[in-house]
Each structure stands twice: as C-alpha cells, then as structure tokens.
Amino acid sequence: MDLPAFVCAFFAAKNVHLLTAFLCWRSVEVVGVWRECAARGVRMRAAGSCWPLPLPAVGARREGVLLDVHCPHAKVLLDKFFKASVAHAFNHRYSWLLLDTAAAEANGSVDYKVEARSQAMLRFAAVLPDADVVWATPAAAMDVYRVAVGWPLVNTALPSPSAAMWAAWSALPAAAARRRDLAGVRLSAATVVSRPQQFSGWADVSSRAVDTFPKLTYPLMMLLAEDLNFRYDLRQVDAYGEELNGTFGGLAGLLQRGIDIGVASMFMRADRWRALHYAAETIELKGAFIFRQPAQSAVANVFALPFSRGVWAAAGCAACAAGALLAALAALARIAGAPEPALVHITLPDCFTFVMGAICQQGSELAPRLWSLRLVMFCALLSSLFTFTSYAAKVVAILQAPSDALQTIDDLTDSPLALGVQDTTYKKVYFAESEEPATQRLFRRRLAPLGERAYLGVAEGVARVRTGLFAFQVEQGSGYDVISRTFTEREKCGLKEIQAFKLPMVAVPIRRHSGYRDLVASRLRWQREVGLMSRARRLWVAEPPRCGWGGTDAAGVGLRDVMGALHALLAGAAVACALLLAERLAHAVRLSQLRRKRTAPTFEP
C-alpha cells in the first residue's frame, strides 16, 4: 500500500483544510506525506509524538488528525486527549485517521487482533456518534464510535484503504448520516412547563397559548427518539433560564451542568451560546403590536384634514380680501356722498360678519343698491360655495375611507392608543436590548411608566384591542388564536400590525459540544424537509386571520367624529359668555360714571 498517497487521499476526500500529524516516522517519510498532501491541496503540520498540539472544538474549517498508534508515545497522547475531554477533540470538526501499521508488519494481512487493539487503545475515549474516527490497517479500514460513554465501541467496515478508492471515500456519507441506531441508550433531557396550573397535556390544542414551544417541540423530539432508537430520562422545569453571576437557571442551567438535550425550543440568544449549543431551528417566532386602525378622527381633527396648508392660506386670504374690499368700497361711497341708505350698516365689523356667513353658506341682511358692492358680495358668496362643496365632500370621504393613520413605531408612540405587552418570560428583555431608537423611545415614554400594569395575558390584551383604542404587543401565533375565536369578520379586516423588534430564531437546545449534535440536527432537518415541522407549526401556531368581510355598508359617524365641531361650539360659547360679562361690566362702569356726574354738587358763584 502506498501509505502517503492513501493518507492524503483520505483527508482530501474529507475536505480537510489542515492536517495535524503525530508521527514517529523518519524525516524523509514525513516529508513524503507532506508533499503528497500539498499536491492534493491539504496543508499539513507535523507534531512530535509527545507534544499534543491544541485541538479546539470550534473553528471555521474542518481539520484532520493523523496518528500512528504504534508510535512509542501514542498511548500517552491519546490519554492526554481523553483527559481533556472538555476540549472534545473527537467531535464533528475533526476527522481522525488512526494507522495500525503493526498489522502489516506482523503478517502482511488483516490482523485478527485489530478490533481488540482498537478497543484497548480507545477504552476511555468519548468517540460519540458525531465523531469521525477511522482505524486503518494496510488491508482494511473500519469506522469506530460508541453510542454513549462507557458503552463498547461499534466497528463498521469501510472501503479499502488505498488511494485508488478515493471516489468511494468521497462518496461516503458523513459520520452522522451513517449512524442511525443508538441502541436504546437513555439520554438525560428536560422540558419546560412554565404554567403548570394551566397545562393540560401535550396534545391539548384548546390552550395553544400555554407553553407553545414545548408543545410544538415535544412530538418532534418523540419522533426523533423513535427514528434514532433512544429514550429520554425526562425531567420538568418551569423556566427557560436566565443568566445570574455567570450561571443559568431553568433548562439552560441544566444543559450547562451536563444534561444531554432539551425537549423544548428556546431563543437563540448570544448569552446562552456560552452555556449550550443548538441542534436545529423549529419555528420563526414573530411578535408585533396588533391593534384596530383608529379612525382619522381619533388621531386628528377631520375638519382640518381636507385642505392642505396652502389651500387653507389661499382661502383665508381670499376671504379677508373680499371683506376688506367690501369695507373699502363702502367707505369710498360714503365719502363720495352716494345716495345709499345701506352704507350706514356696511362697516368693518359688518363686513367681517358677512365674510364669515359666506364661508358658512349663510345669507346676509346687507342689501346695497350699488352694483360695485353687490358684485363683491356675489363673487364672495360664489367662491365660498365652490370651496364649501369641495370641503364637505372631502370630509365625507375621510369619514368613510379606512384609516392609515398609524404606520410606524413613532406613529404608535405619539398616538392616543393605550399600549400593552404580552406577559411572557422575555417581556422586558427585547425592548430593553433593542437598538432601534424608535422602539427605545416607545418603551421609555409609553410602557415603562406603567410598570407591571403594562403586561397582560393574551386573552385580556386581545379583548381590549377589540373593544377600545388599544395596541397589544403579542406573539402573533398566540394573538391570532384568540382573534380567530373572538373577533367578527368585519373586526378582523380592521386589524393592523407594527413590529417593534425582531425576535431571534427558536431552536432545540443541546449540551455544549455534544457528541450527538450533528446526528440530532440532521434528523431534525429531515423532519423539516418532509413537512413534519410544518404540520406541527400549523397545529400549534395559528395562521393570520383572513379578512372575509364583503360588505359595503357605510360607516356610521360617531360623537368622536364631530368632536372638533363640538369643541368649536363650546369655545365660541365660552368666548361669547366672556364678552357678555365684559360688556355688562363696561356698561355698569359707564352707568356708575353717569350717576356720579348727576349727583355731584354744583357751586354757583
């Protein structure tokens, strides 16, 4: 067998970026391997047989390890790797090739003691299903792993160890894909039931908002156990886990302290990566403020909306010009001594009253006989008619058209809507951690002052959305479930959503550097590809409510819609009362002055 050619072909087939070789061969032989690997695009570094280079468990690229088990210090090296099991040198990142050259030296064929020798050398090694370890002799090669720590090694025959078999080695499935039977091993696991007083079973779809993630994940993980032939030693906790002084509680804390896997889905947060890893994503969770789009009258004065500022300014200038022109012409007519009895009543205040009456489509008692005055009054009334017609039509259109007043987080912050947030374990975290200035502003101004009163249950929050001006931040699946059961079709059509922040992906947690991670991940990805995850998602996460309302009846006008007019009436009444009091006071002062003059004594000389 051409040993250098096989070694380099083996690692090239594994797409290895860097090869670390622990050899006791002659320098010329090591150089030969180095040259052969360089020709195949594999970098190689040679280490002394008693100098174990660090093999970090994480990295951007795959690496390979070559070890001749019959070198004098091979057993010492392996023992050092075994004792440093927290480094997890036997994980999915590394492809190991253990060369048993003594078998060829003994009789030139497969040594009948090869399996016994591998069992002895790897007696304490955590070569779990994710590990890619090949024990090779000049005549044969075998795949080596164990189902769990303390279990015997499982040996599987592989293609012949020769460079000519490069195509067969390249077509060989990954280690996790070759190992589908865990022989009934029991893995320690935990799940989360955050509200046990409301929890009524894993299959109870009547309370989908209660512990949605565990309920969705549980059947998938049970199917995974049947698929890979293993069992769970399952325990229950009531929290996903938050970090406190470097350690986690809840499910994250159990994974940090050594259980194998979580039978639940949890957020992929950066702080949790220090304590655990994730096998595969299950769903994408979305949260948003759900509310019924308020009418224009709730966020603005509908009587000020029909015209732009330019139109309002032009209309005001035209009205003022008409009143001023009417007063000026009347003054000139009086100066000229025109025989017009009505000129006495056409003063500047009377002209102002006429202009206001024309704007409001009211007549006037002024009836001058001069054609110039009549023409000014006619043009003022005609222009106000056109303006009023356009104004009234626009007001009606605004009242009948669906509102789009609230479109952004800033609109929501400045709106008159009351705000609430679903009472979840992360209810404050993502508002506080959001990097969006608009979200931070909304939290500080509208939610933080409310304290705990801002956090509501799903049913209570959605009920307030239905009955009043209220926006509720809720997981969309939970909110849709309640909405589909309580809202009418017409009410569903008026719903609007604004996303305040983006939630992380939800995934199945697993122990950090677990030897089952790739195996679990590959089978969960298979469940996603064949539609099993989609089925579970449709069962436990409600779809957005569809608008099925086909009615065309006009929307009624409520008191809020005419509130601007009522405010104007009340303001006018208040000003009129104030003027009345001022007039009475002025009249009383004038009478008092007259009485003093009449009663004052007069002295005749």
XYZ file of C-alpha atoms in Angstrom:
605
model
C 0.000 0.000 0.000
C 1.255 3.487 -0.863
C 0.750 4.903 2.630
C 1.374 8.634 1.859
C -0.983 8.503 -1.124
C -3.761 6.864 0.906
C -3.376 9.245 3.867
C -3.597 12.340 1.691
C -6.408 10.931 -0.472
C -8.355 10.113 2.699
C -8.153 13.655 4.094
C -8.736 15.264 0.692
C -11.952 13.240 0.403
C -12.978 14.647 3.815
C -12.470 18.236 2.571
C -9.981 18.839 5.357
C -8.306 22.247 5.439
C -5.444 21.447 7.831
C -3.898 18.112 8.813
C -2.126 17.664 12.145
C 0.146 14.593 12.094
C 1.504 12.879 15.227
C 4.119 10.549 13.750
C 7.353 8.872 14.748
C 8.462 8.146 11.200
C 11.734 9.012 9.556
C 12.043 12.571 8.296
C 12.082 11.513 4.663
C 8.787 9.641 5.122
C 7.149 12.627 6.836
C 8.349 14.915 4.041
C 6.890 12.499 1.511
C 3.474 12.702 3.198
C 3.733 16.490 3.351
C 4.485 16.726 -0.387
C 1.692 14.352 -1.321
C -0.826 16.303 0.793
C 0.334 19.615 -0.649
C -0.297 18.239 -4.127
C -3.882 17.427 -3.085
C -4.490 20.858 -1.528
C -4.231 19.779 2.126
C -1.968 21.738 4.469
C -0.043 19.605 6.929
C 1.770 20.291 10.165
C 3.859 17.649 11.895
C 3.955 17.433 15.678
C 6.203 15.427 17.932
C 4.807 12.231 19.305
C 4.831 13.586 22.863
C 3.753 17.161 22.128
C -0.046 17.351 21.826
C -0.985 20.456 19.885
C -4.254 22.067 20.984
C -7.298 20.885 19.064
C -10.044 23.465 19.734
C -13.578 22.166 19.388
C -14.797 25.101 17.308
C -13.407 26.679 14.177
C -14.289 27.959 10.753
C -12.996 24.913 8.823
C -12.665 21.169 9.168
C -9.356 19.710 10.283
C -7.790 16.275 10.253
C -5.646 14.372 12.760
C -3.242 11.580 11.765
C -1.806 9.283 14.444
C 0.255 6.116 14.183
C -0.975 4.093 17.155
C 2.278 2.130 17.289
C 4.487 5.135 17.858
C 6.138 4.969 21.297
C 4.135 7.819 22.775
C 0.795 7.226 21.007
C -0.881 5.882 24.149
C 0.341 8.887 26.140
C -1.030 11.254 23.509
C -4.417 9.554 23.434
C -4.605 9.607 27.224
C -3.954 13.349 27.205
C -6.740 13.864 24.684
C -9.097 11.681 26.721
C -8.398 13.548 29.952
C -9.059 16.848 28.187
C -12.491 15.630 27.177
C -13.934 19.104 27.750
C -11.973 20.144 24.654
C -13.872 17.460 22.703
C -11.132 16.583 20.225
C -13.344 13.716 18.990
C -16.123 15.878 17.597
C -17.598 16.624 14.208
C -14.917 19.206 13.365
C -12.071 16.680 13.232
C -11.565 13.646 11.017
C -9.238 11.175 12.738
C -7.158 8.545 10.966
C -5.535 6.064 13.351
C -2.925 3.994 11.499
C -2.314 0.466 12.755
C 0.942 -0.250 10.915
C 1.820 -3.189 13.162
C -0.801 -5.331 11.455
C 1.136 -5.206 8.196
C 4.437 -5.721 9.930
C 3.084 -8.836 11.594
C 1.831 -10.915 8.703
C 1.024 -8.656 5.752
C -2.717 -9.194 6.107
C -5.553 -8.122 8.368
C -4.530 -8.792 11.946
C -7.241 -10.725 13.789
C -6.424 -8.653 16.898
C -7.155 -5.291 15.266
C -10.562 -4.890 16.950
C -9.162 -5.893 20.301
C -6.333 -3.416 19.895
C -8.732 -0.604 18.983
C -10.913 -1.431 21.999
C -7.869 -1.263 24.256
C -6.467 1.964 22.808
C -9.817 3.793 22.802
C -11.164 2.320 26.015
C -11.770 5.724 27.655
C -12.329 7.825 24.533
C -15.587 9.736 24.135
C -15.906 8.724 20.480
C -19.619 9.513 20.263
C -21.792 9.350 17.115
C -20.673 12.776 15.869
C -17.017 11.691 15.869
C -15.336 10.765 12.593
C -12.676 8.230 13.621
C -11.258 5.636 11.222
C -8.946 2.821 12.319
C -6.932 1.709 9.288
C -4.525 -1.129 8.587
C -2.825 -1.685 5.236
C -5.514 -4.225 4.371
C -8.734 -2.814 5.846
C -10.378 0.202 7.447
C -13.190 0.442 9.938
C -15.397 3.188 11.302
C -15.134 3.446 15.102
C -17.580 5.068 17.538
C -19.574 4.307 20.646
C -23.219 5.028 21.382
C -22.501 6.587 24.779
C -19.638 6.989 27.205
C -18.969 3.630 28.839
C -20.560 1.641 26.030
C -18.433 -0.698 23.849
C -17.047 0.514 20.543
C -19.056 -0.100 17.393
C -16.882 -1.088 14.415
C -18.149 -0.827 10.832
C -16.220 -1.861 7.733
C -15.258 0.907 5.298
C -13.787 0.968 1.760
C -10.303 -0.405 1.205
C -7.505 1.902 2.433
C -5.926 2.791 -0.898
C -5.580 5.931 -2.972
C -7.396 4.191 -5.827
C -10.549 4.148 -3.681
C -10.650 7.961 -3.468
C -14.020 8.112 -5.233
C -15.525 5.640 -2.752
C -14.178 7.628 0.194
C -15.522 10.871 -1.307
C -18.988 9.337 -1.732
C -19.026 8.069 1.840
C -21.810 9.819 3.820
C -20.908 11.992 6.785
C -20.462 10.297 10.133
C -23.831 11.452 11.471
C -25.601 10.109 8.378
C -24.041 6.647 8.816
C -25.181 6.201 12.409
C -28.927 5.931 12.779
C -29.200 3.403 15.619
C -28.364 4.446 19.179
C -29.257 1.013 20.542
C -31.847 2.211 23.027
C -29.483 4.438 25.011
C -31.143 6.752 27.535
C -30.266 10.437 27.182
C -30.849 12.852 30.038
C -33.305 15.535 28.962
C -35.552 18.266 30.307
C -38.575 20.194 29.110
C -40.284 23.405 30.183
C -43.788 23.852 31.578
C -43.851 27.477 32.655
C -47.508 27.482 33.785
C -48.236 24.052 35.258
C -51.528 25.250 36.763
C -52.848 25.867 33.224
C -51.065 22.992 31.483
C -53.491 20.233 30.492
C -51.404 17.902 28.353
C -49.082 17.797 25.381
C -51.919 17.295 22.889
C -54.435 19.845 24.221
C -54.952 22.282 21.348
C -57.630 24.213 23.237
C -54.924 26.132 25.119
C -52.366 26.711 22.406
C -51.113 29.911 24.016
C -49.909 27.984 27.096
C -46.313 26.717 26.665
C -46.491 26.762 22.887
C -42.813 25.986 22.263
C -42.651 22.822 24.397
C -45.957 21.557 22.991
C -44.759 22.120 19.435
C -41.356 20.542 20.059
C -42.447 17.543 22.155
C -43.922 15.403 19.317
C -40.953 16.228 17.084
C -38.498 15.088 19.747
C -40.505 11.925 20.445
C -40.387 11.125 16.733
C -36.641 11.797 16.796
C -36.217 9.279 19.618
C -38.073 6.619 17.622
C -36.096 7.474 14.498
C -32.705 7.084 16.218
C -33.764 4.372 18.694
C -33.064 6.068 22.005
C -35.069 7.083 25.073
C -35.277 10.107 27.351
C -34.740 10.410 31.073
C -37.053 13.410 31.137
C -37.458 15.974 33.878
C -39.588 19.121 34.022
C -38.614 22.696 34.879
C -40.656 25.889 34.924
C -38.263 28.325 33.191
C -36.035 28.521 30.146
C -33.248 30.063 32.164
C -31.685 33.464 32.724
C -28.054 34.200 33.486
C -27.133 35.228 37.024
C -23.494 35.605 38.070
C -22.265 33.519 35.155
C -24.639 30.582 35.628
C -28.071 29.906 34.224
C -31.214 28.628 35.830
C -34.015 26.578 34.326
C -33.467 24.480 31.220
C -30.349 26.414 30.166
C -28.802 25.765 33.574
C -29.424 22.015 33.339
C -27.769 21.937 29.918
C -24.882 23.968 31.287
C -24.449 21.410 34.071
C -24.466 18.402 31.783
C -27.836 17.001 30.672
C -27.806 15.879 27.058
C -30.690 17.638 25.330
C -33.717 19.867 25.790
C -37.186 18.689 24.749
C -38.308 22.231 24.009
C -37.432 25.126 21.757
C -35.809 28.267 23.063
C -34.493 31.552 21.709
C -31.015 31.510 20.184
C -29.550 34.241 22.378
C -25.883 35.231 22.384
C -25.535 34.845 26.158
C -26.823 31.268 26.027
C -24.212 30.221 23.457
C -21.653 30.285 26.278
C -23.575 27.577 28.118
C -25.183 25.435 25.411
C -25.476 24.818 21.695
C -28.461 24.440 19.384
C -29.266 21.468 17.177
C -31.806 22.833 14.679
C -34.343 25.625 14.303
C -38.002 24.742 14.697
C -40.012 27.911 14.008
C -39.538 31.595 13.359
C -41.398 33.474 16.052
C -42.805 36.893 15.237
C -44.189 39.476 17.598
C -45.939 42.726 16.791
C -48.261 45.369 18.150
C -51.739 44.341 16.998
C -54.467 46.982 17.015
C -57.540 48.119 15.178
C -56.600 51.018 12.947
C -58.294 54.024 14.568
C -60.464 56.405 12.590
C -58.912 59.642 11.404
C -60.967 61.477 13.989
C -59.142 59.597 16.768
C -55.727 60.879 15.786
C -56.526 64.171 14.052
C -59.236 66.778 13.591
C -61.122 65.658 10.476
C -62.301 69.230 9.884
C -58.698 70.348 9.414
C -57.655 67.485 7.115
C -59.491 68.212 3.806
C -57.259 71.084 2.708
C -53.529 71.434 2.684
C -51.890 74.374 4.377
C -51.564 76.160 1.074
C -55.272 75.840 0.311
C -56.207 76.996 3.807
C -53.937 80.019 3.440
C -55.317 80.866 -0.020
C -58.938 80.550 1.149
C -58.255 82.725 4.184
C -56.518 85.380 2.116
C -59.389 85.428 -0.409
C -61.993 85.827 2.359
C -60.027 88.618 4.039
C -59.538 90.359 0.692
C -63.276 90.192 -0.058
C -64.180 91.655 3.334
C -61.545 94.397 3.095
C -62.616 95.315 -0.457
C -66.273 95.500 0.595
C -65.436 97.765 3.535
C -63.171 99.971 1.389
C -65.796 100.426 -1.341
C -68.434 101.296 1.275
C -66.112 103.869 2.833
C -65.374 105.470 -0.546
C -69.112 105.574 -1.300
C -69.775 107.366 1.982
C -67.043 109.872 1.279
C -68.434 110.489 -2.192
C -71.887 111.049 -0.692
C -73.537 108.265 -2.658
C -77.301 108.050 -2.066
C -77.105 104.594 -0.448
C -79.007 104.081 2.854
C -77.323 100.709 3.456
C -73.883 102.309 3.654
C -74.507 103.079 7.299
C -74.517 99.345 8.085
C -71.559 98.340 5.893
C -68.816 98.890 8.439
C -65.675 96.804 9.004
C -67.284 94.579 11.713
C -70.318 94.096 9.495
C -68.055 93.081 6.601
C -66.306 90.538 8.855
C -69.708 89.095 9.800
C -70.673 88.925 6.117
C -67.463 87.063 5.201
C -67.943 84.507 7.992
C -71.555 83.995 6.883
C -70.447 83.476 3.277
C -67.864 80.885 4.342
C -70.513 79.003 6.313
C -73.074 79.307 3.466
C -75.273 81.738 5.363
C -77.037 84.761 3.878
C -76.713 88.416 4.904
C -79.149 91.193 5.716
C -76.975 93.641 3.792
C -78.662 94.651 0.506
C -76.782 97.561 -1.046
C -78.045 99.124 -4.262
C -74.575 99.968 -5.579
C -73.515 97.483 -8.246
C -69.897 97.506 -7.123
C -70.849 96.356 -3.634
C -73.287 93.793 -4.998
C -70.620 92.348 -7.331
C -68.126 91.936 -4.481
C -70.733 90.193 -2.330
C -71.815 87.940 -5.228
C -68.240 86.841 -6.028
C -67.529 86.194 -2.348
C -70.644 84.020 -1.996
C -69.927 82.125 -5.240
C -66.292 81.335 -4.371
C -67.274 80.230 -0.870
C -69.898 77.911 -2.412
C -67.266 76.129 -4.505
C -64.859 75.936 -1.587
C -67.513 74.656 0.809
C -68.661 71.978 -1.662
C -65.129 70.612 -2.025
C -64.569 70.821 1.720
C -67.777 68.943 2.619
C -67.120 66.208 0.047
C -63.607 65.696 1.371
C -64.835 65.461 4.974
C -67.340 62.764 3.985
C -64.629 60.860 2.101
C -62.311 60.987 5.120
C -65.038 59.712 7.439
C -65.910 56.800 5.131
C -62.438 55.763 3.980
C -60.405 53.228 6.025
C -57.746 54.897 8.104
C -53.993 54.528 7.618
C -53.033 56.959 10.333
C -50.611 54.626 12.197
C -47.833 53.111 10.103
C -44.646 53.254 12.204
C -43.483 52.840 15.779
C -43.192 56.620 16.098
C -46.825 56.976 14.992
C -47.789 54.488 17.690
C -45.763 56.360 20.307
C -47.485 59.660 19.501
C -50.976 58.171 19.105
C -53.786 58.287 21.684
C -53.895 54.464 21.791
C -53.182 52.780 25.110
C -50.400 50.184 24.922
C -49.868 46.767 26.482
C -47.419 43.858 26.203
C -47.990 40.108 26.440
C -46.871 38.730 29.793
C -44.006 36.433 28.755
C -40.628 35.493 30.197
C -38.918 37.904 27.801
C -41.475 40.714 28.167
C -38.892 43.379 29.086
C -35.698 41.935 27.640
C -36.065 42.670 23.945
C -37.485 46.156 24.467
C -34.501 46.997 26.659
C -31.990 45.367 24.274
C -33.431 46.786 21.064
C -31.052 49.033 19.134
C -33.861 50.843 17.319
C -34.245 54.410 18.679
C -37.985 54.384 17.919
C -38.510 51.197 19.962
C -36.458 52.562 22.855
C -38.454 55.785 22.767
C -41.763 53.913 22.813
C -40.646 51.786 25.772
C -39.443 54.763 27.825
C -42.404 57.029 27.111
C -45.363 54.661 26.936
C -44.560 51.345 28.673
C -42.003 51.936 31.418
C -44.218 54.455 33.307
C -46.989 51.825 33.551
C -44.802 49.319 35.403
C -46.360 45.875 35.753
C -49.733 47.210 34.580
C -48.347 47.208 31.039
C -48.135 43.385 30.951
C -51.320 41.431 30.273
C -52.435 37.929 29.424
C -53.205 37.137 25.801
C -56.979 36.900 26.244
C -57.209 40.147 28.212
C -54.979 42.067 25.825
C -56.796 40.914 22.678
C -60.161 41.705 24.299
C -59.004 45.276 24.898
C -57.872 45.501 21.273
C -61.384 44.558 20.206
C -63.263 46.960 22.449
C -61.159 50.085 22.563
C -58.268 52.168 21.340
C -55.578 49.721 22.405
C -52.399 48.283 20.839
C -51.126 44.961 22.195
C -47.612 43.568 21.671
C -48.134 39.812 21.364
C -46.641 36.711 19.798
C -48.539 36.555 16.545
C -49.454 32.888 16.854
C -50.956 33.353 20.327
C -52.765 36.521 19.323
C -54.158 35.036 16.113
C -55.589 32.090 18.027
C -57.685 34.339 20.291
C -58.605 36.697 17.447
C -59.908 33.869 15.263
C -62.225 32.750 18.079
C -63.499 36.112 19.341
C -63.447 38.666 16.503
C -66.129 39.074 13.860
C -65.155 39.023 10.190
C -65.507 42.783 9.915
C -63.352 43.339 13.012
C -60.605 41.116 11.574
C -60.456 43.308 8.479
C -59.617 46.377 10.528
C -56.542 44.900 12.233
C -53.109 46.415 11.746
C -49.674 45.198 12.877
C -46.457 47.088 13.583
C -43.314 45.165 14.516
C -41.354 46.752 17.352
C -38.377 44.379 17.297
C -37.292 41.176 15.582
C -37.226 38.083 17.764
C -34.393 35.543 17.447
C -34.923 32.143 15.891
C -36.259 29.361 18.101
C -34.246 26.121 18.178
C -33.797 22.849 20.070
C -31.030 23.260 22.695
C -28.374 20.627 23.274
C -25.390 20.310 25.584
C -22.375 22.348 24.541
C -20.046 20.337 22.247
C -22.393 17.372 22.497
C -21.393 14.220 20.674
C -24.966 13.913 19.346
C -25.360 17.419 17.932
C -24.840 16.672 14.226
C -26.859 13.476 14.438
C -29.828 15.229 16.063
C -29.528 18.211 13.730
C -29.531 16.070 10.581
C -32.667 14.171 11.603
C -34.494 17.350 12.660
C -33.617 18.895 9.305
C -35.080 15.812 7.673
C -38.302 16.399 9.624
C -38.382 19.934 8.266
C -37.767 18.790 4.694
C -40.558 16.207 4.684
C -43.068 18.625 6.239
C -43.354 17.275 9.786
C -42.285 20.582 11.308
C -44.725 22.463 9.104
C -47.518 20.203 10.284
C -46.638 20.820 13.939
C -46.392 24.549 13.294
C -49.843 24.651 11.697
C -51.254 22.709 14.633
C -49.809 24.869 17.410
C -49.249 28.275 15.806
C -52.397 29.924 14.468
C -52.344 31.442 10.997
C -53.097 35.153 10.426
C -56.859 35.781 10.361
C -58.207 36.305 6.875
C -60.485 39.179 6.040
C -63.693 37.618 4.745
C -65.893 40.689 5.045
C -67.540 41.610 1.744
C -69.999 44.218 2.981
C -70.172 47.725 1.549
C -72.347 49.496 4.126
C -71.251 52.978 5.085
C -69.518 53.517 8.367
C -71.565 55.402 10.933
C -70.499 58.797 12.222
C -69.953 58.830 15.942
C -69.564 61.527 18.534
C -65.777 61.367 18.209
C -66.035 62.253 14.514
C -67.818 65.559 15.243
C -65.827 66.323 18.363
C -63.964 69.110 16.551
C -67.235 70.881 15.766
C -68.395 70.494 19.366
C -65.114 71.918 20.591
C -65.570 74.915 18.287
C -69.133 75.406 19.581
C -68.032 75.203 23.198
C -65.124 77.545 22.572
C -67.448 80.028 20.871
C -69.947 79.811 23.721
C -67.181 80.397 26.252
C -65.877 83.419 24.344
C -69.439 84.778 23.971
C -70.049 84.443 27.706
C -66.769 86.181 28.423
C -67.664 89.024 26.057
C -71.118 89.281 27.652
C -69.580 89.662 31.070
C -67.133 92.225 29.726
C -69.958 94.201 28.113
C -72.022 94.087 31.307
C -69.045 95.243 33.292
C -68.325 98.063 30.867
C -71.988 99.094 30.900
C -72.056 99.083 34.703
C -68.935 101.233 34.831
C -70.444 103.684 32.356
C -73.701 103.933 34.366
C -71.757 104.469 37.554
C -69.822 107.308 35.982
C -73.054 108.954 34.764
C -74.638 108.701 38.220
C -71.622 110.311 39.841
C -71.785 113.179 37.379
C -75.507 113.766 38.041
C -75.197 113.649 41.824
C -72.055 115.710 42.015
C -72.814 119.120 43.800
C -72.546 122.254 41.696
C -71.405 125.595 43.146
C -72.596 128.834 41.598
C -70.500 131.917 42.063
